[in-house]
mmCIF file of C-alpha atoms in Angstrom:
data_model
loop_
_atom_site.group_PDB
_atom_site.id
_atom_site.type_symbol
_atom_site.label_atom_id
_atom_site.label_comp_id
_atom_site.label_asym_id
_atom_site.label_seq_id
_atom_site.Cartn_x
_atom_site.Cartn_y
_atom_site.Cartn_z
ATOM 1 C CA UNK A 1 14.472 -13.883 -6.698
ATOM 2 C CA UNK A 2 10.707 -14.585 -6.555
ATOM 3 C CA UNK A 3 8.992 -14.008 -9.289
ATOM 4 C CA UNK A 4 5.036 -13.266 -9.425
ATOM 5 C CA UNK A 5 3.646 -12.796 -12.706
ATOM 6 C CA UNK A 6 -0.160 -11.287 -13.737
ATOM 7 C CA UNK A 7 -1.168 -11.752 -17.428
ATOM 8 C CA UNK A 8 -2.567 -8.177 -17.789
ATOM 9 C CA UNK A 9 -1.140 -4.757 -15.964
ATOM 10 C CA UNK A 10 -4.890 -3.161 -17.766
ATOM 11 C CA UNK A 11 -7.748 -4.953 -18.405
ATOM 12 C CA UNK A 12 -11.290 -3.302 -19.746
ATOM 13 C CA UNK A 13 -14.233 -5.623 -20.134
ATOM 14 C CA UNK A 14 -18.093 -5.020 -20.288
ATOM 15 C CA UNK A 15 -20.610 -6.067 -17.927
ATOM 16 C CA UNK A 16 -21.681 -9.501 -18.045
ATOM 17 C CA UNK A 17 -18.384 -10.511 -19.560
ATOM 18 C CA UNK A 18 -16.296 -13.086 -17.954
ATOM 19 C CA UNK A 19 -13.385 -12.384 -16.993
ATOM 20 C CA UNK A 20 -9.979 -14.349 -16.511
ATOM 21 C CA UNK A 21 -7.157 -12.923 -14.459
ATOM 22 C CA UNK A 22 -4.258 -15.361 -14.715
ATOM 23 C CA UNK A 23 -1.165 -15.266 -12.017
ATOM 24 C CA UNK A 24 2.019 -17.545 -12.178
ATOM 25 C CA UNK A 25 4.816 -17.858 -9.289
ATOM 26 C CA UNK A 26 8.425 -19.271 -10.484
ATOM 27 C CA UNK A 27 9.197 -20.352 -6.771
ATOM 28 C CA UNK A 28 7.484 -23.460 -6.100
ATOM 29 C CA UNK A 29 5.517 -21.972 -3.377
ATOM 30 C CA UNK A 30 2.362 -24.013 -2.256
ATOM 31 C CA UNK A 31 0.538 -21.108 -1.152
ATOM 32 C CA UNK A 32 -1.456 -18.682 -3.738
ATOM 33 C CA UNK A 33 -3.579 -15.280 -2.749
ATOM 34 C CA UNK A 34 -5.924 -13.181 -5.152
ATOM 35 C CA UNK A 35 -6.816 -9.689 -3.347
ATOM 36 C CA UNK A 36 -8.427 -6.604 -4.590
ATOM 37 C CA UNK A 37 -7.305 -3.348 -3.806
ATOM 38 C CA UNK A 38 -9.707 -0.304 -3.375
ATOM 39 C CA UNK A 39 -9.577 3.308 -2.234
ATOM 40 C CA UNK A 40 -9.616 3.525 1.522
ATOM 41 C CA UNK A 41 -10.534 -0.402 2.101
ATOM 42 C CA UNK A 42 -7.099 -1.678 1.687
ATOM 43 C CA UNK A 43 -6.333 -5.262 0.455
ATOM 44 C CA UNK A 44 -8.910 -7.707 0.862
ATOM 45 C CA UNK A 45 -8.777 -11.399 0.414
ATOM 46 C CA UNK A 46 -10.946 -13.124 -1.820
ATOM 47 C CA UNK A 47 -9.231 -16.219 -2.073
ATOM 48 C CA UNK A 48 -6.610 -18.277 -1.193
ATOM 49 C CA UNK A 49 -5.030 -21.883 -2.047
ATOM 50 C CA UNK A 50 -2.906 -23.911 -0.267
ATOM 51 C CA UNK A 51 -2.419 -26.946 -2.953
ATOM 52 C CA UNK A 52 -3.255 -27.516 -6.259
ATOM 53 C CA UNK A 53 -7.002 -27.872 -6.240
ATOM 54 C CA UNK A 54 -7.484 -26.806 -3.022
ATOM 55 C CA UNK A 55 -8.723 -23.554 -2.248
ATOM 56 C CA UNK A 56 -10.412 -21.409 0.792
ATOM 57 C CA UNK A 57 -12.821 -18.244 0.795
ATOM 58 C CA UNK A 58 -11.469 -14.870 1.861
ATOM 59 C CA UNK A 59 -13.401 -12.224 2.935
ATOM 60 C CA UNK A 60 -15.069 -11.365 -0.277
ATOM 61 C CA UNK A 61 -15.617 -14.258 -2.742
ATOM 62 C CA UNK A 62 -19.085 -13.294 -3.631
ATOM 63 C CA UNK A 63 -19.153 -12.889 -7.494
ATOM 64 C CA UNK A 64 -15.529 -14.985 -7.807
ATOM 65 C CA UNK A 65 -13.940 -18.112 -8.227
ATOM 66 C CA UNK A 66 -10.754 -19.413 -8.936
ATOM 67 C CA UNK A 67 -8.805 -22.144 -10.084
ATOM 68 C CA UNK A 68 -5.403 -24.190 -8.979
ATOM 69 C CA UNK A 69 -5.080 -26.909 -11.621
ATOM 70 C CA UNK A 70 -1.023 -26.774 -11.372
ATOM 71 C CA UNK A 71 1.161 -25.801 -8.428
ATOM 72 C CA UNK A 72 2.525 -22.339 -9.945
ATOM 73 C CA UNK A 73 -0.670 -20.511 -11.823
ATOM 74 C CA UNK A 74 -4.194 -19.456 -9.731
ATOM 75 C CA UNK A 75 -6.744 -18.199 -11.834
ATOM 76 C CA UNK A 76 -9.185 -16.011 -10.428
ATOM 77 C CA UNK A 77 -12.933 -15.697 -12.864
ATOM 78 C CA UNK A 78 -15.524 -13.447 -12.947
ATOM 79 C CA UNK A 79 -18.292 -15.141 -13.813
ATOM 80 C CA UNK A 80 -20.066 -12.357 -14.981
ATOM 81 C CA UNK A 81 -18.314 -8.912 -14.537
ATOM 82 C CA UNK A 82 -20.464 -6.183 -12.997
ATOM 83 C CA UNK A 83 -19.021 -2.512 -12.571
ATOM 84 C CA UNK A 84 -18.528 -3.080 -8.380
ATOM 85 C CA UNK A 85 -15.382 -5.831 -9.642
ATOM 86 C CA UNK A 86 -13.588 -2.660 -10.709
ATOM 87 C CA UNK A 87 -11.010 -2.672 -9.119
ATOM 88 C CA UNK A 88 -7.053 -3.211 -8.771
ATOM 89 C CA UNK A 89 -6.242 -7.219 -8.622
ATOM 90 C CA UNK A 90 -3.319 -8.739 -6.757
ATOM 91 C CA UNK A 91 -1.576 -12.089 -6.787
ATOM 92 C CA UNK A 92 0.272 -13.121 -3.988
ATOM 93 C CA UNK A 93 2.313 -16.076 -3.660
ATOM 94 C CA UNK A 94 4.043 -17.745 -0.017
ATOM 95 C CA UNK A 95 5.320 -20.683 1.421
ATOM 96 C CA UNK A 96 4.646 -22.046 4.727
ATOM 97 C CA UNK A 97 8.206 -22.869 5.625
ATOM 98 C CA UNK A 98 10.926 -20.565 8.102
ATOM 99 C CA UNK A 99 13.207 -18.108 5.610
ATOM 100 C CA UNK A 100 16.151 -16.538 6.660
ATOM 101 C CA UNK A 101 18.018 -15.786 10.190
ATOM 102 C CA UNK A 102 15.363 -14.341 11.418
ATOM 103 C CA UNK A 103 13.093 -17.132 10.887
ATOM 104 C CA UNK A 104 9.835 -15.328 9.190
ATOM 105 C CA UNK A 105 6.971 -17.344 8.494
ATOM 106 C CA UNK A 106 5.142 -16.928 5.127
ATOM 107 C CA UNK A 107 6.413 -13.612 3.923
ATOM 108 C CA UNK A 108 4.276 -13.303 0.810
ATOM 109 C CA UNK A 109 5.369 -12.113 -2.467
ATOM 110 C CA UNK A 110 3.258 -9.884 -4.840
ATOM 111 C CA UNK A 111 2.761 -9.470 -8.446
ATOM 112 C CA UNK A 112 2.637 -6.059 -9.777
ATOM 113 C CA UNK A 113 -1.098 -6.117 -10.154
ATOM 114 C CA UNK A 114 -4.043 -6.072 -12.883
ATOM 115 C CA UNK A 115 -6.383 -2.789 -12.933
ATOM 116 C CA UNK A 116 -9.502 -3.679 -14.430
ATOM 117 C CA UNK A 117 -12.375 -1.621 -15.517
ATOM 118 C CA UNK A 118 -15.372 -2.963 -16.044
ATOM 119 C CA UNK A 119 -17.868 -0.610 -18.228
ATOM 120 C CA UNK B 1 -8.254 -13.198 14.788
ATOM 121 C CA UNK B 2 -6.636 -9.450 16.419
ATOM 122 C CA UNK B 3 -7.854 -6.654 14.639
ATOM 123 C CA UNK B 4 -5.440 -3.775 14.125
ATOM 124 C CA UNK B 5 -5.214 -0.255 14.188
ATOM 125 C CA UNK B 6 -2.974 2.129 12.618
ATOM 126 C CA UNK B 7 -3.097 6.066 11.977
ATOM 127 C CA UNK B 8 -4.425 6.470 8.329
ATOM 128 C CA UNK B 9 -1.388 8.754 7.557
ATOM 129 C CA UNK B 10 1.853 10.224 8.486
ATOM 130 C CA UNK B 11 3.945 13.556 7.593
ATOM 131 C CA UNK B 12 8.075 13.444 8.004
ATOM 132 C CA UNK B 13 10.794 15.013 6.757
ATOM 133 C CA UNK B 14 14.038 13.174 4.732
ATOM 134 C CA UNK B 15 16.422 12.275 7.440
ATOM 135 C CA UNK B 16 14.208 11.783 10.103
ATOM 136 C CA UNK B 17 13.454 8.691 12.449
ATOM 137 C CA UNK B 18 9.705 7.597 11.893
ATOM 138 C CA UNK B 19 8.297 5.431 14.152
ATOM 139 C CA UNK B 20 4.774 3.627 13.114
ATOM 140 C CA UNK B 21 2.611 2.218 15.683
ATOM 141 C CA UNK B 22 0.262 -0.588 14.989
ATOM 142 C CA UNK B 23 -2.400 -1.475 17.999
ATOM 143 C CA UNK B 24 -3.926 -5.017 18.258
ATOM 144 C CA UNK B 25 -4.972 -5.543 21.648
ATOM 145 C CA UNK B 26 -6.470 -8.724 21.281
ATOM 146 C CA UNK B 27 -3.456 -10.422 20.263
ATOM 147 C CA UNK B 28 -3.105 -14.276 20.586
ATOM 148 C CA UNK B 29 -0.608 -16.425 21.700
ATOM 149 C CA UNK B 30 1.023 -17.564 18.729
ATOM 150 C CA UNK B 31 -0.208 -14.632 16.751
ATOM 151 C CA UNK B 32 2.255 -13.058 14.870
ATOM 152 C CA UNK B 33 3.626 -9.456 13.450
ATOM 153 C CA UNK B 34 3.897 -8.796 9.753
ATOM 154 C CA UNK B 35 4.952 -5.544 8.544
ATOM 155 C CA UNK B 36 4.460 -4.712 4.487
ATOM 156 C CA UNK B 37 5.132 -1.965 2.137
ATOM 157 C CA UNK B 38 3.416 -0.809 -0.993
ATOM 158 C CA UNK B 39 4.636 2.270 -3.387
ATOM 159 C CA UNK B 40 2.182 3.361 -5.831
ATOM 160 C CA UNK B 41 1.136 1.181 -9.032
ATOM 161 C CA UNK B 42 3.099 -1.813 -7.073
ATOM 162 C CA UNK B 43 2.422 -4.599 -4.805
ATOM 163 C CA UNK B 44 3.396 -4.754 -0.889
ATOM 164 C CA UNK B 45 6.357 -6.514 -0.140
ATOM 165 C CA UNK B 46 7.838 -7.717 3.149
ATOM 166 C CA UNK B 47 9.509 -5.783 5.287
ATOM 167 C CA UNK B 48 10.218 -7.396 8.994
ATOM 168 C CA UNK B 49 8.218 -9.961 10.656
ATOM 169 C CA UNK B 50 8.526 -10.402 14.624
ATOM 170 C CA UNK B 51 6.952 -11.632 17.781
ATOM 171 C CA UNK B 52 8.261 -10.152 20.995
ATOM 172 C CA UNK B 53 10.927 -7.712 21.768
ATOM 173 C CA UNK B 54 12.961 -6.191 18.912
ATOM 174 C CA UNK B 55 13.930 -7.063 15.520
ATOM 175 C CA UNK B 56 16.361 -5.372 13.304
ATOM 176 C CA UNK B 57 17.174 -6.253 9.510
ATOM 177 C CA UNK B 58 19.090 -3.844 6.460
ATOM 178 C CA UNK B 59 15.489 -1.819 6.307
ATOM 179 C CA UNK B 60 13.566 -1.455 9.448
ATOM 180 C CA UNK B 61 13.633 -2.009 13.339
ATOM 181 C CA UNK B 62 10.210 -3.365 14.731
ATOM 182 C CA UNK B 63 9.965 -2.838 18.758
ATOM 183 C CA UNK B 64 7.010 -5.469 20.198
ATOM 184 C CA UNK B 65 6.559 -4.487 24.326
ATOM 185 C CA UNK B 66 5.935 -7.365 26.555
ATOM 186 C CA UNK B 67 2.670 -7.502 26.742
ATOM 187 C CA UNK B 68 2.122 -7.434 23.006
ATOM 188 C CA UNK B 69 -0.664 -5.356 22.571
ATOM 189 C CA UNK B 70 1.135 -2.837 19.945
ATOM 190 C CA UNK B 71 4.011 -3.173 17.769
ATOM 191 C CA UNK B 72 6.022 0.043 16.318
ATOM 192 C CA UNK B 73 7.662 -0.122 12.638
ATOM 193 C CA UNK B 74 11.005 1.988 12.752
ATOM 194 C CA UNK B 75 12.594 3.450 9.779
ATOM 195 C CA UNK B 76 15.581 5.019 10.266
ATOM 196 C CA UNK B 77 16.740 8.059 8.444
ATOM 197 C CA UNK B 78 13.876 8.521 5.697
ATOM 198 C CA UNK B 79 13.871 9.623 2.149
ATOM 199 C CA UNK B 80 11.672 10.393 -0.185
ATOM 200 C CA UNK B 81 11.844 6.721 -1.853
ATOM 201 C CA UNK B 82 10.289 5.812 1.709
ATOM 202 C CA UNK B 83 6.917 7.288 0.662
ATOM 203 C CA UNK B 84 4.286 4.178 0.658
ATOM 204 C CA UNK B 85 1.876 3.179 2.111
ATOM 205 C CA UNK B 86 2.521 0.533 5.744
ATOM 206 C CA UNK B 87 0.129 -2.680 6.903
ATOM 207 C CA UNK B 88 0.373 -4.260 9.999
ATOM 208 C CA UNK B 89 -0.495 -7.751 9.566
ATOM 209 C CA UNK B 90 -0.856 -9.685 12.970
ATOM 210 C CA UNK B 91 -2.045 -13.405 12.790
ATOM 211 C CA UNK B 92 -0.486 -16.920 13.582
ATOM 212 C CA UNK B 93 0.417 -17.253 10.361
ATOM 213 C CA UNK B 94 2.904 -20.382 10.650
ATOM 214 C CA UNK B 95 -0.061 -22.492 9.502
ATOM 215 C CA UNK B 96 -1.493 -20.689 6.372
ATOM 216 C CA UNK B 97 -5.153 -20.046 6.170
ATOM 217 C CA UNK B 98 -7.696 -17.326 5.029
ATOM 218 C CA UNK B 99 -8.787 -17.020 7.905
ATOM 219 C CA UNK B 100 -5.690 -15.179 9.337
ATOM 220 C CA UNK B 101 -4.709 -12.734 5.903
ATOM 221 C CA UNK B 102 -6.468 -9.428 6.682
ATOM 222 C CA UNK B 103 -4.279 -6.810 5.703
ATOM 223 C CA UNK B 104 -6.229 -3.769 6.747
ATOM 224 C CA UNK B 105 -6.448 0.042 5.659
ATOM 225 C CA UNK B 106 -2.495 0.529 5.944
ATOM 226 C CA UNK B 107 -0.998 3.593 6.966
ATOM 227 C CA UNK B 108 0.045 6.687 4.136
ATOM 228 C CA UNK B 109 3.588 7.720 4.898
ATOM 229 C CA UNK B 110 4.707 10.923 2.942
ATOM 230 C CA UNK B 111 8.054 12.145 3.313
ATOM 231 C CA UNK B 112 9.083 15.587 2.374
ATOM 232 C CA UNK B 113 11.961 17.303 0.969
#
C-alpha cells in the first residue's frame, strides 16, 4: 500500500515564525502536491512537483515555497507565518502512469494531514 | 480547464441508492473524471475515475452521458461509514500539471440511521 507520511498531525507556531511542513511518499511516485484545506473553500493547490527540483505554482502560492531535493519528501515553508496560513495542510503524492483494469490516470494518494495554528 | 458544480450537501438514509451529480459543461476532449472521498480529520482518497459511459469498481458506479457535460457518482446501498464529504475532479490529467488539480468545494453527504 501507498504510504504518505506528514511530520506533524498539530502544529502551533507564532507569527513571523517559519514554518516547515515535511511530507514523505514510500511509492516512488514522481509527482508531489501540498494543498490547504479551509471551511467552505475546499482543497486548494499551492504547489505541485513533478521531479526532484522541479516544481509548479498552484492556485495559491503567495506566502509559500517548497522544496524537492529527493524524489520521496516535498517540503512546503512558510517564510514567515501570518495567522491567514492557518489552516489544515495536505500532502498528496501520484504517478503519471495507467493503474489497474480500469486504467486510471494519476489517482493521488493523501497523507493524513497537518493542522496548524498560527497565533 | 472545466469548472464543476456540485450540490453543497446531501441527506439519505442507510440502505439507500445515492446518486451524486457533478456538472462541468465545458468539458474538453481529453478531459477527464475523478471522483474522491474525504471522512473527517482524513485525507480524500480515490474512488473511480472515468471518461464516457459507465464505470463500475467494489465501491461506486460513475454514469458519464454522451455528451459529457455531467457525470453522476453512484453508491449503492449506503451506511453510515459513507458519511464524507465527495469532489468531482474533471481535467486531462494523463499529463500532470497544476494547472489541471482544482478540487473544488466537494459535496457533504450525511447518511442517517
Amino acid at each position: 500500500d501507498v504510504k504518505v507520511t506528514q511530520s506533524s498531525r498539530y502544529l502551533v507556531k507564532r507569527t513571523g515564525e517559519k514554518v516547515f511542513l515535511e511530507c514523505v511518499q514510500d511509492m516512488d511516485h514522481e509527482n508531489m502536491f501540498w494543498y490547504r484545506q479551509d471551511p467552505g473553500l475546499g482543497l486548494r493547490l499551492i504547489y505541485f512537483s513533478y521531479d526532484v527540483k522541479m516544481k509548479e505554482k498552484g492556485d495559491i502560492p503567495e506566502g509559500y515555497s517548497v522544496s524537492r531535493e529527493k524524489k520521496e519528501r516535498f517540503s512546503l515553508i512558510l517564510e514567515s507565518a501570518s495567522t491567514n496560513q492557518t489552516s489544515m495542510y495536505l500532502c498528496a503524492s501520484s504517478s503519471p502512469g495507467v493503474r489497474g483494469p480500469l486504467n486510471v490516470y494519476n489517482e493521488q494518494f493523501f497523507g493524513p494531514g497537518t493542522r496548524l495554528t498560527v497565533l | 480547464l472545466a469548472k464543476t458544480t456540485q450540490p453543497i450537501s446531501m441527506d439519505s438514509y442507510e440502505g439507500q441508492e445515492v446518486n451524486i451529480t457533478c456538472s462541468h459543461n465545458n468539458i474538453a476532449t481529453n478531459d477527464y473524471i475523478t471522483w474522491y472521498q474525504q471522512f473527517p480529520s482524513q485525507g480524500p482518497r480515490f474512488i473511480i475515475q472515468g471518461y464516457k459511459t459507465k464505470v463500475t469498481n467494489e465501491v461506486a458506479s460513475l454514469f458519464i452521458p454522451a455528451d459529457r457535460k455531467s457525470s453522476t457518482l453512484s453508491l449503492p446501498r449506503v451506511s453510515l461509514s459513507d458519511t464524507a464529504v465527495y469532489y468531482c475532479l474533471v481535467g486531462d490529467i494523463r499529463y500532470s500539471s497544476a494547472s489541471k488539480i482544482i478540487f473544488g468545494s466537494g459535496t457533504r453527504l450525511s447518511i442517517r440511521p
